[in-house]
């Protein structure tokens, strides 16, 4: 009887190295995140570096020490008044745009004849831009514009109404250019609230105002604060409108104009950067307050079960 011997086992080879994606996954890195790299580099090059450069330049005034440019801004009553001028334009424009977008978006959720045409009319100001909007306001609401001509022909006004080159003209420009963004954002948030929630409230006897007040509005309010924040940022950085249809040396002397005049008219770059930094800090303070208020509101799902 012949005994059979088992073949000898092959000597162990070198351990196979895991693939790159597995090694990155072990460290919590997903290769898909590398797609963020071009955007991050663009952000660093176009925003972070200029911001940090302007920040350090604001601490290098020709006189007054490190905080000389900031002290000069707050010690000058005319410069200090630009803070109020900016807020007095940005806050009302944002409130009007967000407030007007709610009922219109609420109505636009339903299908009706001419909905696409109305949507195009509401959104078309986005294509115009701030400069063209300001030019249109000058032509339409100016002393010799169509609006004043119509009032004169109808006998409603003996003299032209002053709607340009003042606070009213800038406010009109901010409303016209900012409303489409507020409407689109509000409409997207409102469309995310499932209609079955309102239908359920209706079956319990709630009227339209009760349904909106106790069902729709609490779910919509976090989105409205986000919309207000973005609309406020756009309005707070007003520059072409305040310069073209406003009174840049008076009631519409906003912080952006103050920074522009300091840097590009008086060639005081440190002062211009300081003005821009003050403007940024004020803007961030408002956004931070709105974000804190939003964090205390409803953050769950807005869908319903039909």
Short mmCIF file of C-alpha atoms in Angstrom, two decimals:
data_model
loop_
_atom_site.label_atom_id
_atom_site.label_comp_id
_atom_site.label_asym_id
_atom_site.label_seq_id
_atom_site.Cartn_x
_atom_site.Cartn_y
_atom_site.Cartn_z
CA UNK A 1 0.00 0.00 0.00
CA UNK A 2 1.57 3.21 -1.17
CA UNK A 3 1.23 6.29 1.02
CA UNK A 4 0.42 9.52 -0.77
CA UNK A 5 1.99 12.75 0.40
CA UNK A 6 0.23 16.08 0.19
CA UNK A 7 1.91 18.72 -1.99
CA UNK A 8 3.91 21.29 -0.11
CA UNK A 9 2.19 24.61 0.45
CA UNK A 10 3.47 27.52 -1.61
CA UNK A 11 5.52 30.03 0.34
CA UNK A 12 3.52 33.12 1.33
CA UNK A 13 4.04 36.03 -1.06
CA UNK A 14 4.09 39.72 -0.24
CA UNK A 15 0.79 41.12 1.05
CA UNK A 16 -1.23 42.81 -1.64
CA UNK A 17 -1.53 46.57 -1.06
CA UNK A 18 -5.12 47.87 -0.86
CA UNK A 19 -6.33 50.12 -3.63
CA UNK A 20 -6.05 53.89 -3.21
CA UNK A 21 -9.76 54.41 -2.73
CA UNK A 22 -9.81 51.82 0.06
CA UNK A 23 -6.87 53.45 1.79
CA UNK A 24 -8.57 56.84 1.52
CA UNK A 25 -11.86 55.36 2.74
CA UNK A 26 -10.09 53.97 5.84
CA UNK A 27 -9.07 57.55 6.63
CA UNK A 28 -12.59 58.84 6.06
CA UNK A 29 -11.79 60.44 2.69
CA UNK A 30 -14.08 59.90 -0.28
CA UNK A 31 -12.56 60.40 -3.72
CA UNK A 32 -15.72 62.19 -4.78
CA UNK A 33 -14.76 64.97 -2.42
CA UNK A 34 -11.82 65.73 -4.68
CA UNK A 35 -14.34 67.34 -7.04
CA UNK A 36 -14.58 70.13 -4.47
CA UNK A 37 -10.89 70.94 -4.96
CA UNK A 38 -11.27 73.23 -8.05
CA UNK A 39 -14.01 75.20 -6.34
CA UNK A 40 -11.97 75.47 -3.15
CA UNK A 41 -8.96 76.76 -5.07
CA UNK A 42 -11.13 79.30 -6.89
CA UNK A 43 -12.58 80.42 -3.54
CA UNK A 44 -9.10 80.88 -2.10
CA UNK A 45 -7.87 82.79 -5.14
CA UNK A 46 -10.91 84.99 -5.74
CA UNK A 47 -12.21 85.60 -2.23
CA UNK A 48 -10.03 84.50 0.67
CA UNK A 49 -6.75 85.97 -0.57
CA UNK A 50 -8.22 89.38 -1.56
CA UNK A 51 -10.15 89.50 1.72
CA UNK A 52 -7.10 88.73 3.85
CA UNK A 53 -4.98 91.15 1.81
CA UNK A 54 -7.54 93.91 2.30
CA UNK A 55 -7.81 93.09 5.99
CA UNK A 56 -4.09 93.49 6.61
CA UNK A 57 -4.00 96.59 4.41
CA UNK A 58 -6.70 98.20 6.55
CA UNK A 59 -4.30 98.08 9.52
CA UNK A 60 -1.61 100.01 7.62
CA UNK A 61 -2.86 103.62 7.40
CA UNK A 62 -0.44 106.44 6.77
CA UNK A 63 -1.30 108.00 10.13
CA UNK A 64 -3.21 107.20 13.30
CA UNK A 65 -1.64 103.88 14.19
CA UNK A 66 -2.89 100.39 13.49
CA UNK A 67 -6.57 101.27 14.00
CA UNK A 68 -6.24 104.73 12.49
CA UNK A 69 -8.44 104.00 9.45
CA UNK A 70 -11.23 102.56 11.60
CA UNK A 71 -11.03 105.47 14.03
CA UNK A 72 -11.21 107.91 11.14
CA UNK A 73 -14.38 106.27 9.82
CA UNK A 74 -16.26 106.36 13.12
CA UNK A 75 -15.02 109.83 14.06
CA UNK A 76 -16.37 111.37 10.84
CA UNK A 77 -20.16 112.01 11.15
CA UNK A 78 -20.67 111.86 7.38
CA UNK A 79 -18.91 108.49 7.12
CA UNK A 80 -20.69 107.18 10.19
CA UNK A 81 -24.03 108.21 8.70
CA UNK A 82 -23.42 105.85 5.76
CA UNK A 83 -24.16 102.91 8.09
CA UNK A 84 -27.69 104.16 8.67
CA UNK A 85 -28.10 104.96 4.95
CA UNK A 86 -27.13 101.40 4.03
CA UNK A 87 -29.42 99.74 6.57
CA UNK A 88 -32.30 102.09 5.71
CA UNK A 89 -32.15 100.81 2.13
CA UNK A 90 -31.27 97.14 2.64
CA UNK A 91 -33.78 96.29 5.38
CA UNK A 92 -36.94 97.79 3.79
CA UNK A 93 -36.03 96.40 0.35
CA UNK A 94 -35.50 92.91 1.82
CA UNK A 95 -38.73 93.04 3.84
CA UNK A 96 -40.75 94.20 0.82
CA UNK A 97 -39.24 91.60 -1.51
CA UNK A 98 -39.72 88.69 0.89
CA UNK A 99 -43.15 89.89 2.00
CA UNK A 100 -44.39 90.29 -1.58
CA UNK A 101 -42.96 86.93 -2.66
CA UNK A 102 -45.04 84.95 -0.12
CA UNK A 103 -48.59 85.60 -1.43
CA UNK A 104 -47.44 85.45 -5.05
CA UNK A 105 -45.61 82.14 -4.50
CA UNK A 106 -48.62 80.82 -2.57
CA UNK A 107 -50.86 81.56 -5.53
CA UNK A 108 -48.37 80.30 -8.12
CA UNK A 109 -48.38 76.82 -6.60
CA UNK A 110 -51.65 76.13 -8.36
CA UNK A 111 -52.06 75.64 -12.08
CA UNK A 112 -53.90 78.35 -13.95
CA UNK A 113 -54.00 79.80 -17.43
CA UNK A 114 -51.04 82.07 -18.23
CA UNK A 115 -48.90 80.75 -15.39
CA UNK A 116 -45.79 80.43 -17.56
CA UNK A 117 -46.17 83.95 -18.92
CA UNK A 118 -46.54 85.38 -15.42
CA UNK A 119 -43.52 83.39 -14.24
CA UNK A 120 -41.45 84.84 -17.08
CA UNK A 121 -42.58 88.37 -16.20
CA UNK A 122 -41.63 87.85 -12.55
CA UNK A 123 -38.18 86.45 -13.35
CA UNK A 124 -37.15 88.61 -16.33
CA UNK A 125 -35.58 91.40 -14.19
CA UNK A 126 -32.75 88.95 -13.40
CA UNK A 127 -31.59 89.24 -17.00
CA UNK A 128 -31.41 93.04 -16.87
CA UNK A 129 -28.77 93.55 -14.21
CA UNK A 130 -28.41 96.43 -11.80
CA UNK A 131 -27.13 98.98 -14.33
CA UNK A 132 -29.88 98.39 -16.89
CA UNK A 133 -32.47 98.45 -14.12
CA UNK A 134 -31.17 101.82 -12.97
CA UNK A 135 -31.25 103.13 -16.54
CA UNK A 136 -34.83 101.93 -16.93
CA UNK A 137 -35.86 103.66 -13.72
CA UNK A 138 -34.34 106.92 -14.94
CA UNK A 139 -36.22 106.66 -18.23
CA UNK A 140 -39.54 105.56 -16.73
CA UNK A 141 -39.74 107.39 -13.38
CA UNK A 142 -37.61 110.42 -14.23
CA UNK A 143 -39.06 113.96 -14.38
CA UNK A 144 -39.64 113.57 -18.14
CA UNK A 145 -40.35 109.84 -17.99
CA UNK A 146 -43.46 107.95 -18.98
CA UNK A 147 -44.79 107.73 -15.44
CA UNK A 148 -44.81 111.49 -14.86
CA UNK A 149 -46.09 112.14 -18.40
CA UNK A 150 -49.02 109.80 -17.75
CA UNK A 151 -49.84 111.52 -14.46
CA UNK A 152 -49.71 114.91 -16.20
CA UNK A 153 -51.98 113.78 -19.07
CA UNK A 154 -54.50 112.36 -16.60
CA UNK A 155 -54.41 115.54 -14.55
CA UNK A 156 -53.26 113.70 -11.43
CA UNK A 157 -50.10 115.76 -10.88
CA UNK A 158 -49.40 119.39 -11.76
CA UNK A 159 -45.63 118.95 -11.45
CA UNK A 160 -43.41 115.89 -11.95
CA UNK A 161 -43.01 113.60 -8.95
CA UNK A 162 -39.42 113.25 -7.74
CA UNK A 163 -38.81 109.51 -7.89
CA UNK A 164 -35.18 109.48 -9.01
CA UNK A 165 -31.87 110.83 -7.77
CA UNK A 166 -33.07 110.25 -4.20
CA UNK A 167 -33.86 107.51 -1.68
CA UNK A 168 -37.02 106.42 -3.53
CA UNK A 169 -35.18 105.70 -6.77
CA UNK A 170 -32.62 103.47 -5.08
CA UNK A 171 -35.31 101.60 -3.15
CA UNK A 172 -37.25 100.99 -6.38
CA UNK A 173 -34.11 99.66 -8.02
CA UNK A 174 -33.40 97.27 -5.14
CA UNK A 175 -36.97 95.99 -5.17
CA UNK A 176 -37.04 95.43 -8.94
CA UNK A 177 -33.66 93.69 -9.07
CA UNK A 178 -34.05 91.72 -5.82
CA UNK A 179 -37.62 90.48 -6.05
CA UNK A 180 -36.98 87.69 -8.62
CA UNK A 181 -34.40 86.07 -6.32
CA UNK A 182 -36.71 86.34 -3.33
CA UNK A 183 -39.60 84.91 -5.32
CA UNK A 184 -37.67 81.95 -6.72
CA UNK A 185 -36.29 81.00 -3.30
CA UNK A 186 -39.65 81.41 -1.56
CA UNK A 187 -41.40 79.43 -4.28
CA UNK A 188 -38.91 76.57 -3.95
CA UNK A 189 -39.39 76.41 -0.16
CA UNK A 190 -43.16 76.66 -0.47
CA UNK A 191 -43.25 73.92 -3.11
CA UNK A 192 -41.51 71.60 -0.63
CA UNK A 193 -44.48 71.78 1.76
CA UNK A 194 -46.80 68.94 0.83
CA UNK A 195 -50.38 70.09 0.06
CA UNK A 196 -51.77 67.15 2.05
CA UNK A 197 -50.84 68.96 5.26
CA UNK A 198 -53.19 71.81 4.41
CA UNK A 199 -55.85 69.37 3.24
CA UNK A 200 -55.66 67.57 6.56
CA UNK A 201 -56.12 70.87 8.38
CA UNK A 202 -59.07 71.72 6.11
CA UNK A 203 -60.81 68.44 6.99
CA UNK A 204 -60.58 69.51 10.65
CA UNK A 205 -62.42 72.72 9.85
CA UNK A 206 -59.51 75.17 9.54
CA UNK A 207 -60.05 78.14 7.24
CA UNK A 208 -57.47 79.36 4.72
CA UNK A 209 -55.96 81.86 7.17
CA UNK A 210 -55.77 79.28 9.95
CA UNK A 211 -54.15 76.80 7.58
CA UNK A 212 -51.57 79.36 6.52
CA UNK A 213 -50.98 80.74 10.03
CA UNK A 214 -50.63 77.45 11.91
CA UNK A 215 -49.49 74.98 9.21
CA UNK A 216 -47.79 76.62 6.24
CA UNK A 217 -46.10 79.62 7.85
CA UNK A 218 -44.25 77.71 10.63
CA UNK A 219 -42.87 75.32 8.00
CA UNK A 220 -42.03 78.15 5.62
CA UNK A 221 -40.47 80.51 8.16
CA UNK A 222 -36.95 78.96 8.19
CA UNK A 223 -36.85 79.28 4.41
CA UNK A 224 -38.05 82.87 4.61
CA UNK A 225 -35.19 83.74 6.96
CA UNK A 226 -32.71 82.20 4.52
CA UNK A 227 -34.32 84.14 1.67
CA UNK A 228 -34.20 87.33 3.72
CA UNK A 229 -30.50 86.76 4.44
CA UNK A 230 -29.57 86.39 0.76
CA UNK A 231 -31.78 89.28 -0.30
CA UNK A 232 -30.32 91.43 2.46
CA UNK A 233 -26.75 90.67 1.33
CA UNK A 234 -27.61 91.74 -2.23
CA UNK A 235 -29.26 94.95 -1.05
CA UNK A 236 -26.61 95.77 1.56
CA UNK A 237 -23.90 95.75 -1.12
CA UNK A 238 -25.78 98.31 -3.20
CA UNK A 239 -23.48 100.47 -5.31
CA UNK A 240 -24.58 101.12 -8.94
CA UNK A 241 -28.15 101.99 -7.93
CA UNK A 242 -27.06 104.34 -5.17
CA UNK A 243 -24.71 106.04 -7.61
CA UNK A 244 -26.96 106.22 -10.69
CA UNK A 245 -30.49 106.81 -9.38
CA UNK A 246 -29.70 108.03 -5.88
CA UNK A 247 -28.07 110.90 -4.08
CA UNK A 248 -24.52 109.62 -3.44
CA UNK A 249 -23.51 112.76 -1.59
CA UNK A 250 -26.60 112.79 0.62
CA UNK A 251 -29.30 110.35 1.69
CA UNK A 252 -27.96 107.41 -0.35
CA UNK A 253 -24.31 107.76 0.64
CA UNK A 254 -23.94 104.07 1.53
CA UNK A 255 -20.84 102.32 2.87
CA UNK A 256 -19.89 100.92 -0.54
CA UNK A 257 -19.73 104.46 -1.95
CA UNK A 258 -17.70 105.56 1.07
CA UNK A 259 -15.20 102.77 0.41
CA UNK A 260 -15.10 103.53 -3.32
CA UNK A 261 -14.43 107.21 -2.80
CA UNK A 262 -11.71 106.53 -0.23
CA UNK A 263 -9.86 103.98 -2.36
CA UNK A 264 -10.35 105.20 -5.94
CA UNK A 265 -10.90 108.95 -5.58
CA UNK A 266 -8.68 109.85 -2.65
CA UNK A 267 -6.33 106.86 -3.27
CA UNK A 268 -6.36 106.01 0.43
CA UNK A 269 -6.37 102.24 0.04
CA UNK A 270 -6.05 101.56 3.76
CA UNK A 271 -9.16 103.63 4.46
CA UNK A 272 -11.07 101.99 1.61
CA UNK A 273 -10.20 98.53 2.92
CA UNK A 274 -11.20 99.54 6.44
CA UNK A 275 -14.57 100.77 5.17
CA UNK A 276 -15.07 97.47 3.33
CA UNK A 277 -14.18 95.50 6.47
CA UNK A 278 -16.69 97.48 8.52
CA UNK A 279 -19.31 96.76 5.89
CA UNK A 280 -18.45 93.04 6.00
CA UNK A 281 -18.64 92.87 9.80
CA UNK A 282 -22.05 94.56 9.85
CA UNK A 283 -23.32 92.19 7.18
CA UNK A 284 -21.99 89.12 9.02
CA UNK A 285 -23.57 90.32 12.26
CA UNK A 286 -27.02 90.43 10.65
CA UNK A 287 -26.53 87.06 8.94
CA UNK A 288 -25.35 85.52 12.23
CA UNK A 289 -28.42 86.83 14.06
CA UNK A 290 -30.72 85.45 11.36
CA UNK A 291 -28.92 82.09 11.40
CA UNK A 292 -29.27 81.90 15.20
CA UNK A 293 -32.99 82.64 14.92
CA UNK A 294 -33.38 80.03 12.19
CA UNK A 295 -31.70 77.34 14.31
CA UNK A 296 -34.48 77.70 16.88
CA UNK A 297 -37.21 77.01 14.32
CA UNK A 298 -38.60 73.85 12.80
CA UNK A 299 -35.96 71.84 10.93
CA UNK A 300 -37.78 68.60 10.13
CA UNK A 301 -39.35 67.31 6.94
CA UNK A 302 -42.11 69.30 5.28
CA UNK A 303 -43.61 66.42 3.32
CA UNK A 304 -46.92 64.76 4.05
CA UNK A 305 -48.54 61.42 3.61
CA UNK A 306 -51.27 61.38 1.10
#
